[in-house]
Structure formats: structure tokens, C-alpha cells
PDB file of C-alpha atoms in Angstrom:
ATOM      1  CA  MET A   1      13.623 -25.987  -1.645  1.00 95.00           C
ATOM      2  CA  LYS A   2      10.289 -27.711  -1.933  1.00 98.00           C
ATOM      3  CA  ALA A   3       8.769 -29.440  -4.975  1.00 98.00           C
ATOM      4  CA  ARG A   4       4.998 -29.383  -5.326  1.00 98.00           C
ATOM      5  CA  ILE A   5       3.432 -31.667  -7.940  1.00 98.00           C
ATOM      6  CA  TRP A   6       0.414 -30.187  -9.743  1.00 98.00           C
ATOM      7  CA  GLY A   7       0.324 -32.630 -12.654  1.00 98.00           C
ATOM      8  CA  ALA A   8       2.016 -36.037 -12.782  1.00 97.00           C
ATOM      9  CA  ARG A   9       0.570 -37.657 -15.914  1.00 96.00           C
ATOM     10  CA  GLY A  10       2.138 -37.958 -19.319  1.00 93.00           C
ATOM     11  CA  SER A  11       0.789 -37.497 -22.853  1.00 91.00           C
ATOM     12  CA  LEU A  12      -2.728 -36.375 -21.910  1.00 94.00           C
ATOM     13  CA  PRO A  13      -4.874 -35.715 -18.843  1.00 96.00           C
ATOM     14  CA  VAL A  14      -7.095 -38.511 -17.567  1.00 96.00           C
ATOM     15  CA  ALA A  15      -9.918 -38.818 -15.044  1.00 95.00           C
ATOM     16  CA  LEU A  16     -11.122 -41.583 -12.753  1.00 94.00           C
ATOM     17  CA  THR A  17     -14.046 -43.465 -14.263  1.00 95.00           C
ATOM     18  CA  HIS A  18     -17.201 -44.439 -12.378  1.00 96.00           C
ATOM     19  CA  LYS A  19     -16.045 -48.067 -12.485  1.00 96.00           C
ATOM     20  CA  GLN A  20     -12.688 -47.229 -10.912  1.00 96.00           C
ATOM     21  CA  ILE A  21     -14.330 -45.207  -8.151  1.00 96.00           C
ATOM     22  CA  ARG A  22     -16.795 -48.041  -7.478  1.00 97.00           C
ATOM     23  CA  THR A  23     -13.929 -50.540  -7.251  1.00 96.00           C
ATOM     24  CA  LYS A  24     -12.153 -48.361  -4.693  1.00 97.00           C
ATOM     25  CA  LEU A  25     -15.312 -47.957  -2.610  1.00 97.00           C
ATOM     26  CA  GLN A  26     -16.117 -51.655  -2.690  1.00 97.00           C
ATOM     27  CA  ALA A  27     -12.607 -52.665  -1.599  1.00 97.00           C
ATOM     28  CA  ALA A  28     -12.620 -50.104   1.204  1.00 97.00           C
ATOM     29  CA  LEU A  29     -16.036 -51.225   2.481  1.00 96.00           C
ATOM     30  CA  GLU A  30     -15.063 -54.885   2.333  1.00 96.00           C
ATOM     31  CA  GLY A  31     -12.062 -54.071   4.497  1.00 95.00           C
ATOM     32  CA  ALA A  32     -14.365 -52.432   7.021  1.00 96.00           C
ATOM     33  CA  ILE A  33     -16.460 -55.560   7.597  1.00 95.00           C
ATOM     34  CA  GLY A  34     -16.402 -56.535  11.243  1.00 94.00           C
ATOM     35  CA  ARG A  35     -14.694 -53.351  12.379  1.00 93.00           C
ATOM     36  CA  ASP A  36     -16.293 -51.089  14.928  1.00 93.00           C
ATOM     37  CA  LEU A  37     -16.475 -47.895  12.871  1.00 95.00           C
ATOM     38  CA  ASP A  38     -19.231 -46.073  14.711  1.00 93.00           C
ATOM     39  CA  THR A  39     -17.629 -42.625  15.027  1.00 96.00           C
ATOM     40  CA  ALA A  40     -16.181 -40.119  12.584  1.00 96.00           C
ATOM     41  CA  GLU A  41     -12.799 -40.438  14.285  1.00 97.00           C
ATOM     42  CA  LYS A  42     -12.712 -44.213  13.855  1.00 96.00           C
ATOM     43  CA  ILE A  43     -13.733 -43.915  10.229  1.00 96.00           C
ATOM     44  CA  ALA A  44     -10.988 -41.342   9.595  1.00 97.00           C
ATOM     45  CA  GLY A  45      -8.448 -43.618  11.262  1.00 97.00           C
ATOM     46  CA  TYR A  46      -9.527 -46.557   9.127  1.00 97.00           C
ATOM     47  CA  VAL A  47      -9.281 -44.504   5.938  1.00 97.00           C
ATOM     48  CA  ASP A  48      -5.758 -43.436   6.892  1.00 97.00           C
ATOM     49  CA  GLU A  49      -4.784 -47.114   7.147  1.00 96.00           C
ATOM     50  CA  LEU A  50      -5.932 -47.933   3.619  1.00 97.00           C
ATOM     51  CA  PRO A  51      -3.327 -48.229   0.865  1.00 96.00           C
ATOM     52  CA  PHE A  52      -2.896 -45.072  -1.171  1.00 96.00           C
ATOM     53  CA  GLU A  53      -4.482 -46.544  -4.294  1.00 96.00           C
ATOM     54  CA  LEU A  54      -7.753 -46.935  -2.347  1.00 96.00           C
ATOM     55  CA  ARG A  55      -7.815 -43.817  -0.173  1.00 96.00           C
ATOM     56  CA  GLY A  56      -6.359 -41.486  -2.800  1.00 96.00           C
ATOM     57  CA  THR A  57      -5.384 -41.130  -6.430  1.00 97.00           C
ATOM     58  CA  TYR A  58      -2.242 -40.297  -8.342  1.00 97.00           C
ATOM     59  CA  GLY A  59      -4.334 -37.806 -10.267  1.00 95.00           C
ATOM     60  CA  GLY A  60      -4.871 -37.068 -13.881  1.00 95.00           C
ATOM     61  CA  ASN A  61      -3.337 -33.683 -14.759  1.00 98.00           C
ATOM     62  CA  SER A  62      -0.488 -33.463 -17.240  1.00 98.00           C
ATOM     63  CA  SER A  63       2.981 -32.300 -16.296  1.00 97.00           C
ATOM     64  CA  CYS A  64       3.364 -29.319 -13.981  1.00 98.00           C
ATOM     65  CA  VAL A  65       5.690 -28.938 -10.986  1.00 98.00           C
ATOM     66  CA  GLU A  66       6.196 -25.917  -8.749  1.00 98.00           C
ATOM     67  CA  VAL A  67       9.532 -25.338  -7.015  1.00 98.00           C
ATOM     68  CA  GLU A  68       9.300 -23.202  -3.908  1.00 98.00           C
ATOM     69  CA  ALA A  69      12.769 -21.754  -3.387  1.00 97.00           C
ATOM     70  CA  TRP A  70      12.034 -18.842  -1.048  1.00 96.00           C
ATOM     71  CA  ASP A  71       9.302 -17.354   1.117  1.00 95.00           C
ATOM     72  CA  THR A  72       6.725 -16.457  -1.510  1.00 93.00           C
ATOM     73  CA  ASP A  73       4.744 -14.390   1.010  1.00 92.00           C
ATOM     74  CA  ALA A  74       7.713 -12.030   1.171  1.00 94.00           C
ATOM     75  CA  ILE A  75       9.011 -12.465  -2.373  1.00 96.00           C
ATOM     76  CA  HIS A  76       6.161 -12.699  -4.859  1.00 96.00           C
ATOM     77  CA  GLU A  77       8.038 -14.802  -7.391  1.00 98.00           C
ATOM     78  CA  HIS A  78       7.422 -18.430  -8.310  1.00 98.00           C
ATOM     79  CA  ILE A  79       9.170 -21.159 -10.291  1.00 98.00           C
ATOM     80  CA  ILE A  80       7.133 -23.539 -12.451  1.00 98.00           C
ATOM     81  CA  LEU A  81       8.351 -26.518 -14.470  1.00 98.00           C
ATOM     82  CA  ASP A  82       6.101 -27.073 -17.499  1.00 98.00           C
ATOM     83  CA  LEU A  83       2.568 -25.851 -18.113  1.00 98.00           C
ATOM     84  CA  GLY A  84       0.467 -28.979 -18.451  1.00 98.00           C
ATOM     85  CA  SER A  85      -3.147 -29.062 -17.301  1.00 98.00           C
ATOM     86  CA  GLY A  86      -1.990 -29.100 -13.672  1.00 98.00           C
ATOM     87  CA  VAL A  87      -1.115 -25.407 -13.866  1.00 98.00           C
ATOM     88  CA  ARG A  88      -4.814 -24.547 -13.723  1.00 98.00           C
ATOM     89  CA  ALA A  89      -5.005 -25.803 -10.133  1.00 98.00           C
ATOM     90  CA  LEU A  90      -1.723 -24.030  -9.345  1.00 98.00           C
ATOM     91  CA  ALA A  91      -3.258 -20.772 -10.584  1.00 98.00           C
ATOM     92  CA  GLY A  92      -6.302 -21.253  -8.390  1.00 97.00           C
ATOM     93  CA  ALA A  93      -4.134 -21.843  -5.329  1.00 97.00           C
ATOM     94  CA  LYS A  94      -2.072 -18.703  -5.968  1.00 97.00           C
ATOM     95  CA  LEU A  95      -5.128 -16.520  -6.502  1.00 96.00           C
ATOM     96  CA  ALA A  96      -6.750 -17.880  -3.349  1.00 96.00           C
ATOM     97  CA  ARG A  97      -3.603 -17.077  -1.382  1.00 95.00           C
ATOM     98  CA  TYR A  98      -2.594 -13.718  -2.822  1.00 94.00           C
ATOM     99  CA  GLY A  99      -5.702 -12.419  -4.584  1.00 91.00           C
ATOM    100  CA  PRO A 100      -5.682 -10.609  -7.939  1.00 88.00           C
ATOM    101  CA  GLY A 101      -4.477  -7.314  -6.480  1.00 88.00           C
ATOM    102  CA  LYS A 102      -0.926  -8.383  -5.578  1.00 94.00           C
ATOM    103  CA  PRO A 103       1.207  -8.657  -8.737  1.00 96.00           C
ATOM    104  CA  GLN A 104       3.238 -11.855  -8.979  1.00 97.00           C
ATOM    105  CA  THR A 105       6.132 -12.979 -11.149  1.00 98.00           C
ATOM    106  CA  TYR A 106       6.135 -16.513 -12.546  1.00 98.00           C
ATOM    107  CA  HIS A 107       9.365 -18.035 -13.849  1.00 98.00           C
ATOM    108  CA  VAL A 108       8.437 -20.944 -16.137  1.00 98.00           C
ATOM    109  CA  LEU A 109      10.993 -23.522 -17.289  1.00 98.00           C
ATOM    110  CA  MET A 110       9.802 -25.497 -20.311  1.00 98.00           C
ATOM    111  CA  SER A 111      11.099 -29.010 -20.943  1.00 98.00           C
ATOM    112  CA  HIS A 112       9.665 -28.949 -24.467  1.00 97.00           C
ATOM    113  CA  LEU A 113       6.714 -27.732 -26.472  1.00 97.00           C
ATOM    114  CA  HIS A 114       4.496 -30.759 -26.970  1.00 96.00           C
ATOM    115  CA  TRP A 115       0.851 -30.101 -26.263  1.00 95.00           C
ATOM    116  CA  ASP A 116       0.589 -31.979 -22.956  1.00 96.00           C
ATOM    117  CA  HIS A 117       3.232 -29.625 -21.543  1.00 97.00           C
ATOM    118  CA  ILE A 118       1.744 -26.323 -22.736  1.00 98.00           C
ATOM    119  CA  MET A 119      -1.990 -27.057 -22.770  1.00 97.00           C
ATOM    120  CA  GLY A 120      -2.595 -25.548 -19.330  1.00 98.00           C
ATOM    121  CA  PHE A 121      -1.350 -22.086 -20.252  1.00 98.00           C
ATOM    122  CA  PRO A 122      -4.615 -20.784 -21.810  1.00 98.00           C
ATOM    123  CA  PHE A 123      -6.286 -21.634 -18.465  1.00 97.00           C
ATOM    124  CA  PHE A 124      -3.556 -20.073 -16.311  1.00 98.00           C
ATOM    125  CA  THR A 125      -5.566 -17.244 -14.749  1.00 97.00           C
ATOM    126  CA  PRO A 126      -2.569 -15.054 -13.745  1.00 97.00           C
ATOM    127  CA  ALA A 127      -1.847 -14.596 -17.460  1.00 98.00           C
ATOM    128  CA  TYR A 128      -5.069 -12.585 -17.755  1.00 97.00           C
ATOM    129  CA  ILE A 129      -4.369 -10.209 -14.856  1.00 97.00           C
ATOM    130  CA  PRO A 130      -2.545  -6.922 -15.569  1.00 97.00           C
ATOM    131  CA  GLY A 131       0.432  -6.365 -13.305  1.00 97.00           C
ATOM    132  CA  ASN A 132       1.550  -9.996 -13.309  1.00 98.00           C
ATOM    133  CA  ARG A 133       4.762 -10.928 -15.080  1.00 98.00           C
ATOM    134  CA  ILE A 134       5.327 -14.322 -16.699  1.00 98.00           C
ATOM    135  CA  ILE A 135       8.818 -15.187 -17.905  1.00 98.00           C
ATOM    136  CA  ILE A 136       8.952 -18.364 -19.996  1.00 98.00           C
ATOM    137  CA  TYR A 137      12.410 -19.911 -20.357  1.00 98.00           C
ATOM    138  CA  GLY A 138      13.351 -22.646 -22.794  1.00 98.00           C
ATOM    139  CA  CYS A 139      15.968 -23.898 -25.198  1.00 98.00           C
ATOM    140  CA  HIS A 140      13.716 -24.190 -28.259  1.00 97.00           C
ATOM    141  CA  GLU A 141      13.817 -21.494 -30.921  1.00 96.00           C
ATOM    142  CA  GLU A 142      10.054 -21.968 -31.429  1.00 97.00           C
ATOM    143  CA  LEU A 143       9.269 -21.197 -27.773  1.00 97.00           C
ATOM    144  CA  GLU A 144       7.137 -18.108 -28.370  1.00 98.00           C
ATOM    145  CA  THR A 145       5.610 -19.482 -31.567  1.00 97.00           C
ATOM    146  CA  ALA A 146       4.231 -22.530 -29.765  1.00 97.00           C
ATOM    147  CA  PHE A 147       2.414 -20.460 -27.151  1.00 98.00           C
ATOM    148  CA  ARG A 148       1.018 -17.965 -29.626  1.00 97.00           C
ATOM    149  CA  ARG A 149      -0.151 -20.667 -32.054  1.00 97.00           C
ATOM    150  CA  GLN A 150      -2.008 -22.524 -29.302  1.00 96.00           C
ATOM    151  CA  GLN A 151      -4.244 -19.478 -28.794  1.00 96.00           C
ATOM    152  CA  GLU A 152      -4.993 -18.711 -32.404  1.00 96.00           C
ATOM    153  CA  PRO A 153      -8.747 -18.297 -33.025  1.00 92.00           C
ATOM    154  CA  ILE A 154      -9.152 -21.699 -34.650  1.00 93.00           C
ATOM    155  CA  SER A 155      -8.027 -23.349 -31.391  1.00 94.00           C
ATOM    156  CA  PHE A 156      -8.992 -21.014 -28.543  1.00 96.00           C
ATOM    157  CA  PRO A 157     -11.418 -18.103 -28.075  1.00 96.00           C
ATOM    158  CA  VAL A 158      -8.899 -15.766 -26.401  1.00 96.00           C
ATOM    159  CA  ALA A 159      -5.957 -14.672 -28.529  1.00 96.00           C
ATOM    160  CA  PHE A 160      -2.474 -14.427 -27.050  1.00 97.00           C
ATOM    161  CA  HIS A 161      -2.348 -10.652 -27.530  1.00 95.00           C
ATOM    162  CA  GLN A 162      -5.429 -10.261 -25.326  1.00 96.00           C
ATOM    163  CA  LEU A 163      -3.660 -11.573 -22.222  1.00 97.00           C
ATOM    164  CA  GLY A 164      -3.303  -8.892 -19.556  1.00 97.00           C
ATOM    165  CA  ALA A 165      -0.033  -9.958 -17.939  1.00 98.00           C
ATOM    166  CA  THR A 166       3.400  -9.017 -19.209  1.00 98.00           C
ATOM    167  CA  ILE A 167       4.722 -12.145 -20.896  1.00 98.00           C
ATOM    168  CA  GLU A 168       8.371 -12.556 -21.827  1.00 98.00           C
ATOM    169  CA  PHE A 169      10.252 -15.355 -23.583  1.00 98.00           C
ATOM    170  CA  VAL A 170      13.880 -16.092 -22.741  1.00 98.00           C
ATOM    171  CA  GLN A 171      15.894 -18.583 -24.773  1.00 97.00           C
ATOM    172  CA  ILE A 172      18.599 -20.253 -22.726  1.00 97.00           C
ATOM    173  CA  GLU A 173      21.544 -22.437 -23.738  1.00 97.00           C
ATOM    174  CA  PRO A 174      21.997 -26.025 -22.547  1.00 97.00           C
ATOM    175  CA  GLY A 175      24.915 -26.349 -20.162  1.00 97.00           C
ATOM    176  CA  VAL A 176      25.076 -22.616 -19.464  1.00 98.00           C
ATOM    177  CA  PRO A 177      23.830 -21.772 -15.938  1.00 98.00           C
ATOM    178  CA  THR A 178      20.997 -19.241 -15.654  1.00 97.00           C
ATOM    179  CA  GLN A 179      20.157 -17.374 -12.446  1.00 98.00           C
ATOM    180  CA  ILE A 180      16.589 -16.994 -11.195  1.00 98.00           C
ATOM    181  CA  ARG A 181      17.168 -14.892  -8.128  1.00 97.00           C
ATOM    182  CA  ASP A 182      19.458 -17.118  -6.007  1.00 97.00           C
ATOM    183  CA  VAL A 183      18.586 -20.364  -7.805  1.00 98.00           C
ATOM    184  CA  THR A 184      21.052 -21.622 -10.413  1.00 98.00           C
ATOM    185  CA  VAL A 185      19.342 -23.373 -13.313  1.00 98.00           C
ATOM    186  CA  THR A 186      21.161 -25.535 -15.868  1.00 98.00           C
ATOM    187  CA  ALA A 187      19.461 -27.215 -18.831  1.00 98.00           C
ATOM    188  CA  LYS A 188      20.485 -30.488 -20.497  1.00 98.00           C
ATOM    189  CA  LEU A 189      19.471 -31.843 -23.903  1.00 97.00           C
ATOM    190  CA  GLN A 190      17.466 -35.085 -23.743  1.00 96.00           C
ATOM    191  CA  LEU A 191      16.431 -37.654 -26.355  1.00 89.00           C
ATOM    192  CA  HIS A 192      12.841 -36.950 -27.368  1.00 90.00           C
ATOM    193  CA  ALA A 193      11.016 -36.112 -30.596  1.00 89.00           C
ATOM    194  CA  GLY A 194      11.664 -32.434 -31.268  1.00 91.00           C
ATOM    195  CA  ASP A 195      14.152 -32.407 -28.371  1.00 94.00           C
ATOM    196  CA  SER A 196      13.432 -31.939 -24.694  1.00 96.00           C
ATOM    197  CA  TYR A 197      15.537 -30.511 -21.896  1.00 98.00           C
ATOM    198  CA  GLY A 198      16.028 -31.534 -18.306  1.00 98.00           C
ATOM    199  CA  TYR A 199      16.749 -28.965 -15.614  1.00 98.00           C
ATOM    200  CA  ARG A 200      19.026 -28.945 -12.588  1.00 98.00           C
ATOM    201  CA  LEU A 201      18.048 -26.358  -9.962  1.00 98.00           C
ATOM    202  CA  GLU A 202      20.573 -25.587  -7.211  1.00 98.00           C
ATOM    203  CA  LYS A 203      20.384 -23.426  -4.112  1.00 98.00           C
ATOM    204  CA  ASN A 204      22.275 -23.447  -0.808  1.00 97.00           C
ATOM    205  CA  GLY A 205      23.825 -26.849  -1.441  1.00 96.00           C
ATOM    206  CA  LYS A 206      20.529 -28.480  -2.453  1.00 98.00           C
ATOM    207  CA  ALA A 207      19.894 -29.808  -5.960  1.00 98.00           C
ATOM    208  CA  LEU A 208      16.650 -30.762  -7.703  1.00 98.00           C
ATOM    209  CA  ILE A 209      16.538 -32.466 -11.110  1.00 98.00           C
ATOM    210  CA  TYR A 210      13.512 -32.343 -13.413  1.00 98.00           C
ATOM    211  CA  SER A 211      14.030 -34.865 -16.201  1.00 97.00           C
ATOM    212  CA  THR A 212      10.894 -35.790 -18.086  1.00 96.00           C
ATOM    213  CA  ASP A 213      10.249 -36.847 -21.690  1.00 93.00           C
ATOM    214  CA  SER A 214      13.695 -38.333 -21.990  1.00 92.00           C
ATOM    215  CA  GLU A 215      14.607 -41.682 -23.530  1.00 90.00           C
ATOM    216  CA  HIS A 216      17.791 -43.435 -22.470  1.00 86.00           C
ATOM    217  CA  LYS A 217      19.531 -45.850 -24.820  1.00 78.00           C
ATOM    218  CA  LEU A 218      21.063 -48.542 -22.611  1.00 73.00           C
ATOM    219  CA  ASP A 219      23.872 -49.249 -25.081  1.00 79.00           C
ATOM    220  CA  ASN A 220      25.063 -45.639 -25.164  1.00 86.00           C
ATOM    221  CA  ALA A 221      27.763 -45.429 -22.496  1.00 88.00           C
ATOM    222  CA  ALA A 222      28.625 -41.785 -23.163  1.00 89.00           C
ATOM    223  CA  GLU A 223      25.002 -40.727 -22.721  1.00 90.00           C
ATOM    224  CA  ARG A 224      24.729 -42.688 -19.479  1.00 90.00           C
ATOM    225  CA  VAL A 225      27.832 -41.018 -18.071  1.00 95.00           C
ATOM    226  CA  ALA A 226      26.522 -37.592 -19.075  1.00 95.00           C
ATOM    227  CA  PHE A 227      23.229 -38.120 -17.247  1.00 95.00           C
ATOM    228  CA  VAL A 228      24.950 -39.542 -14.184  1.00 96.00           C
ATOM    229  CA  ASP A 229      27.033 -36.366 -14.054  1.00 97.00           C
ATOM    230  CA  PHE A 230      23.880 -34.252 -14.506  1.00 98.00           C
ATOM    231  CA  PHE A 231      22.129 -36.106 -11.656  1.00 98.00           C
ATOM    232  CA  ARG A 232      25.233 -36.197  -9.450  1.00 98.00           C
ATOM    233  CA  ASP A 233      24.455 -35.980  -5.688  1.00 97.00           C
ATOM    234  CA  ALA A 234      20.992 -34.517  -6.310  1.00 98.00           C
ATOM    235  CA  ASP A 235      18.592 -34.432  -3.380  1.00 98.00           C
ATOM    236  CA  LEU A 236      15.631 -35.160  -5.651  1.00 98.00           C
ATOM    237  CA  VAL A 237      15.259 -36.421  -9.215  1.00 98.00           C
ATOM    238  CA  ILE A 238      11.802 -36.133 -10.795  1.00 98.00           C
ATOM    239  CA  PHE A 239      12.115 -38.727 -13.547  1.00 96.00           C
ATOM    240  CA  ASP A 240      10.114 -39.861 -16.562  1.00 95.00           C
ATOM    241  CA  ALA A 241       9.216 -43.461 -15.675  1.00 92.00           C
ATOM    242  CA  MET A 242       6.328 -43.794 -18.108  1.00 85.00           C
ATOM    243  CA  TYR A 243       7.082 -47.291 -19.396  1.00 75.00           C
ATOM    244  CA  SER A 244       8.271 -50.626 -18.113  1.00 62.00           C
ATOM    245  CA  LEU A 245      11.828 -51.485 -19.107  1.00 56.00           C
ATOM    246  CA  ALA A 246      10.520 -54.158 -21.499  1.00 54.00           C
ATOM    247  CA  ASP A 247       8.265 -51.668 -23.278  1.00 56.00           C
ATOM    248  CA  SER A 248      10.913 -48.961 -23.413  1.00 46.00           C
ATOM    249  CA  ILE A 249      13.384 -51.173 -25.265  1.00 47.00           C
ATOM    250  CA  SER A 250      10.926 -53.061 -27.483  1.00 46.00           C
ATOM    251  CA  VAL A 251       7.472 -51.994 -28.642  1.00 46.00           C
ATOM    252  CA  LYS A 252       7.899 -48.409 -27.440  1.00 49.00           C
ATOM    253  CA  ALA A 253      11.537 -47.861 -28.312  1.00 51.00           C
ATOM    254  CA  ASP A 254      12.104 -44.432 -29.846  1.00 57.00           C
ATOM    255  CA  TRP A 255       8.885 -43.093 -28.295  1.00 52.00           C
ATOM    256  CA  GLY A 256      10.909 -40.651 -26.198  1.00 62.00           C
ATOM    257  CA  HIS A 257      10.284 -41.906 -22.657  1.00 73.00           C
ATOM    258  CA  SER A 258      12.071 -43.949 -20.020  1.00 81.00           C
ATOM    259  CA  SER A 259      11.396 -46.548 -17.327  1.00 86.00           C
ATOM    260  CA  ASN A 260      11.501 -46.985 -13.573  1.00 91.00           C
ATOM    261  CA  VAL A 261      14.454 -49.371 -13.815  1.00 91.00           C
ATOM    262  CA  VAL A 262      16.589 -46.919 -15.786  1.00 92.00           C
ATOM    263  CA  GLY A 263      15.683 -44.191 -13.300  1.00 94.00           C
ATOM    264  CA  VAL A 264      16.902 -46.331 -10.406  1.00 95.00           C
ATOM    265  CA  GLU A 265      20.160 -47.235 -12.141  1.00 94.00           C
ATOM    266  CA  LEU A 266      21.011 -43.641 -13.058  1.00 95.00           C
ATOM    267  CA  CYS A 267      20.171 -42.392  -9.569  1.00 96.00           C
ATOM    268  CA  GLN A 268      22.199 -45.132  -7.900  1.00 96.00           C
ATOM    269  CA  LEU A 269      25.233 -44.364 -10.043  1.00 95.00           C
ATOM    270  CA  ALA A 270      24.848 -40.631  -9.332  1.00 97.00           C
ATOM    271  CA  GLY A 271      24.389 -40.934  -5.575  1.00 97.00           C
ATOM    272  CA  VAL A 272      20.900 -39.399  -5.647  1.00 97.00           C
ATOM    273  CA  ARG A 273      18.952 -39.291  -2.378  1.00 97.00           C
ATOM    274  CA  GLN A 274      15.362 -39.449  -3.623  1.00 98.00           C
ATOM    275  CA  LEU A 275      13.765 -40.559  -6.892  1.00 98.00           C
ATOM    276  CA  CYS A 276      10.251 -39.437  -7.820  1.00 98.00           C
ATOM    277  CA  LEU A 277       8.567 -41.513 -10.564  1.00 97.00           C
ATOM    278  CA  PHE A 278       6.769 -39.097 -12.883  1.00 96.00           C
ATOM    279  CA  HIS A 279       4.916 -38.724 -16.205  1.00 94.00           C
ATOM    280  CA  HIS A 280       2.667 -41.715 -15.512  1.00 94.00           C
ATOM    281  CA  GLU A 281       1.276 -43.699 -18.429  1.00 93.00           C
ATOM    282  CA  PRO A 282      -2.318 -42.458 -18.952  1.00 93.00           C
ATOM    283  CA  ILE A 283      -3.734 -45.980 -19.250  1.00 93.00           C
ATOM    284  CA  TYR A 284      -2.372 -46.976 -15.814  1.00 94.00           C
ATOM    285  CA  ASP A 285      -4.900 -46.857 -12.998  1.00 95.00           C
ATOM    286  CA  ASP A 286      -3.960 -46.119  -9.385  1.00 96.00           C
ATOM    287  CA  ALA A 287      -3.481 -49.779  -8.517  1.00 95.00           C
ATOM    288  CA  GLN A 288      -1.071 -50.304 -11.392  1.00 93.00           C
ATOM    289  CA  ILE A 289       0.972 -47.210 -10.515  1.00 94.00           C
ATOM    290  CA  SER A 290       1.214 -48.479  -6.933  1.00 95.00           C
ATOM    291  CA  ARG A 291       2.440 -51.847  -8.207  1.00 93.00           C
ATOM    292  CA  VAL A 292       5.113 -50.109 -10.277  1.00 93.00           C
ATOM    293  CA  LEU A 293       6.194 -48.167  -7.192  1.00 95.00           C
ATOM    294  CA  ALA A 294       6.452 -51.353  -5.088  1.00 94.00           C
ATOM    295  CA  GLU A 295       8.414 -53.134  -7.818  1.00 93.00           C
ATOM    296  CA  THR A 296      10.749 -50.159  -8.206  1.00 94.00           C
ATOM    297  CA  ARG A 297      11.475 -50.030  -4.480  1.00 95.00           C
ATOM    298  CA  ARG A 298      12.180 -53.762  -4.463  1.00 94.00           C
ATOM    299  CA  TYR A 299      14.521 -53.450  -7.446  1.00 93.00           C
ATOM    300  CA  ALA A 300      16.425 -50.602  -5.781  1.00 94.00           C
ATOM    301  CA  GLU A 301      16.692 -52.591  -2.558  1.00 93.00           C
ATOM    302  CA  ILE A 302      18.181 -55.586  -4.368  1.00 93.00           C
ATOM    303  CA  THR A 303      20.599 -53.689  -6.602  1.00 91.00           C
ATOM    304  CA  GLY A 304      21.712 -50.695  -4.564  1.00 81.00           C
ATOM    305  CA  GLU A 305      24.471 -50.401  -2.003  1.00 80.00           C
ATOM    306  CA  ALA A 306      23.303 -47.032  -0.676  1.00 82.00           C
ATOM    307  CA  PRO A 307      19.650 -46.372   0.219  1.00 89.00           C
ATOM    308  CA  LEU A 308      17.539 -44.628  -2.422  1.00 96.00           C
ATOM    309  CA  ASP A 309      14.191 -43.223  -1.307  1.00 97.00           C
ATOM    310  CA  ILE A 310      11.590 -43.764  -4.037  1.00 97.00           C
ATOM    311  CA  VAL A 311       8.148 -42.166  -4.295  1.00 98.00           C
ATOM    312  CA  SER A 312       5.559 -41.938  -7.037  1.00 97.00           C
ATOM    313  CA  ALA A 313       4.291 -38.486  -7.983  1.00 98.00           C
ATOM    314  CA  TYR A 314       0.658 -37.599  -7.435  1.00 98.00           C
ATOM    315  CA  ASP A 315      -1.254 -34.370  -7.920  1.00 98.00           C
ATOM    316  CA  GLY A 316      -0.862 -32.424  -4.689  1.00 97.00           C
ATOM    317  CA  MET A 317       2.312 -34.134  -3.487  1.00 98.00           C
ATOM    318  CA  GLU A 318       4.899 -31.970  -1.696  1.00 98.00           C
ATOM    319  CA  ILE A 319       8.546 -32.985  -1.313  1.00 98.00           C
ATOM    320  CA  THR A 320      10.889 -30.951   0.856  1.00 97.00           C
ATOM    321  CA  LEU A 321      14.576 -31.203   0.029  1.00 96.00           C
TER     322      LEU A 321
END
């Protein structure tokens, strides 16, 4: 399996400001002083040496992850986790690859129905193309209502009933495995306003966990054990690390999100191989997200007996299990 991040931010999309771009450019040019960068090749090499927060960006789209579980050139079916603003870019990539004339099936697993996780759907071009099939899975009874309400005339110019694709809603039960072709999907209830659900996807001995918008109470031993079991031996955990530990247990307690430290502890206890920090705080710039990543790696190094690979999600990232 392969995970492809299309949107890594939480709460709302953000964009780089002119000041942030200028700061990146200035730092990069200062680093080039005295270097012999007189060819395109040398310049490219220098750029590759820059830290990620200068040469790139973690991006600004809200939550959307694609899971590639088979050869989609042969099997025109796709798995998507959440429909934040990042799904617009996903749609563009699929149309560029397959064109509008080859019907596709999209299996969408919804963590919950808050706006930052559904806001990309009205801009998901495949939904407008007859012949496509979109199957939206979730544990909320209001699943269909949320999508229809978002496209009511007061909010959007195209009503839900005008979409050309065949759109289906499937309510699933937490803890009861669901099959999407040869991928086994199991949902787990998480602590978040209005409830959210994490997903464990398994195929051919590989396991991917998507656990966003989930708060973890450190004094609840039973909950900790349950999540350790849910994460057990996963190859990749995509984890809501929106806040610092201090924020998550003080000023932002009960806000429905977790921290990098809690993510490390759960993954260490569960024997996870790779942790992907996700659902970035919208006020964090690239430099701050990079600092969080460095601090998280250092914490894992100090506290863990077994190695835990830690990365920070960015729009466009691909992770092969």
C-alpha cells in the first residue's frame, strides 16, 4: 500500500503569505553567499541541500489522504480518507491521468463531518461526471445529510441532486470489518466533538492507521490500551498531532485533538514502524512545523527502545508501506 497526502492541515486551509515567502527567499539567498552557483545544475544542487522549511512547504490544504492499494491503471478504483480541500488537487491528478471518459470508482472513508473534512467535496470534479461512482462510508447517521446540506443553494450554486456521478452512502459499524475489494477496513470511535472515527486498513500483512481529530486523555488507562491495540504493529500511523502536549492538556483540553508526544507514546507501546504527524495547526508556519518534527524525533529517540521512524505530513508526500 501507499499513502499519498493531499491535505495535511487541520481546522481550515491556509496559504503562505508574501512575508513568509520573502523570509524563505532571503534565508536561501543568504546561504548562497560565496558559493559558486553559476549553472542551473549547481543551483538545483544547492536548493536540494536546503532544509525542507526553506525549499518546500508543508502546504495548506485541509485533511485528505489517498491510499493506493492496487494498480489503479488496471483497477479503476480508489480509496480516499476524508474530503478536505486537498481533494480538489486529487481530482485534478486523476482527471489528468485517466481523463473524463474512463469511469472511476472512489471509496471515501469519512473520519467525521466537520466542515474542514467535507469542504472539498463540492470541488471534487469526478462527482460531476456521469459514469463515475462515489461510495462514501462513515459511522455517523447524518452522513448523507451533511453532504447534501453543504450544497444547498444558500451555501453553494450547484445542488447535490445536480451531480452527475452515482453517489452512495454506506453506514458502517465501529469494530466491524468492512471489505473494499481486498482491503479490510475497521473503524474505531475517537474522542472529538460530534464523534470521529479512526480507520485501520489492512492488506497482505500491511496495516495503515488513519487517526485524526482524536483527543487522548492521559489519565484514561482503558482508552490508552484500546488505542494501543488499534495501532498494534501498524506499518504507518497518520496521527493528529495538532497541539503541543502542554496545550492539549491545558488551554486546549477538550478541543478534540492530540499532540506529537502522545502520538509517539502510543506508537511505541503498539510497536508501530512509522508515525506521520498530521492535521497541522493552521497558525504554524513551515519553520515551526519543522521544529515540532525535530523535537518529536528527539523525544522518540530518548524514550523508545525500538526505532520509530517519524515524518511530518506535507501536501504531495508519498509514503510506501
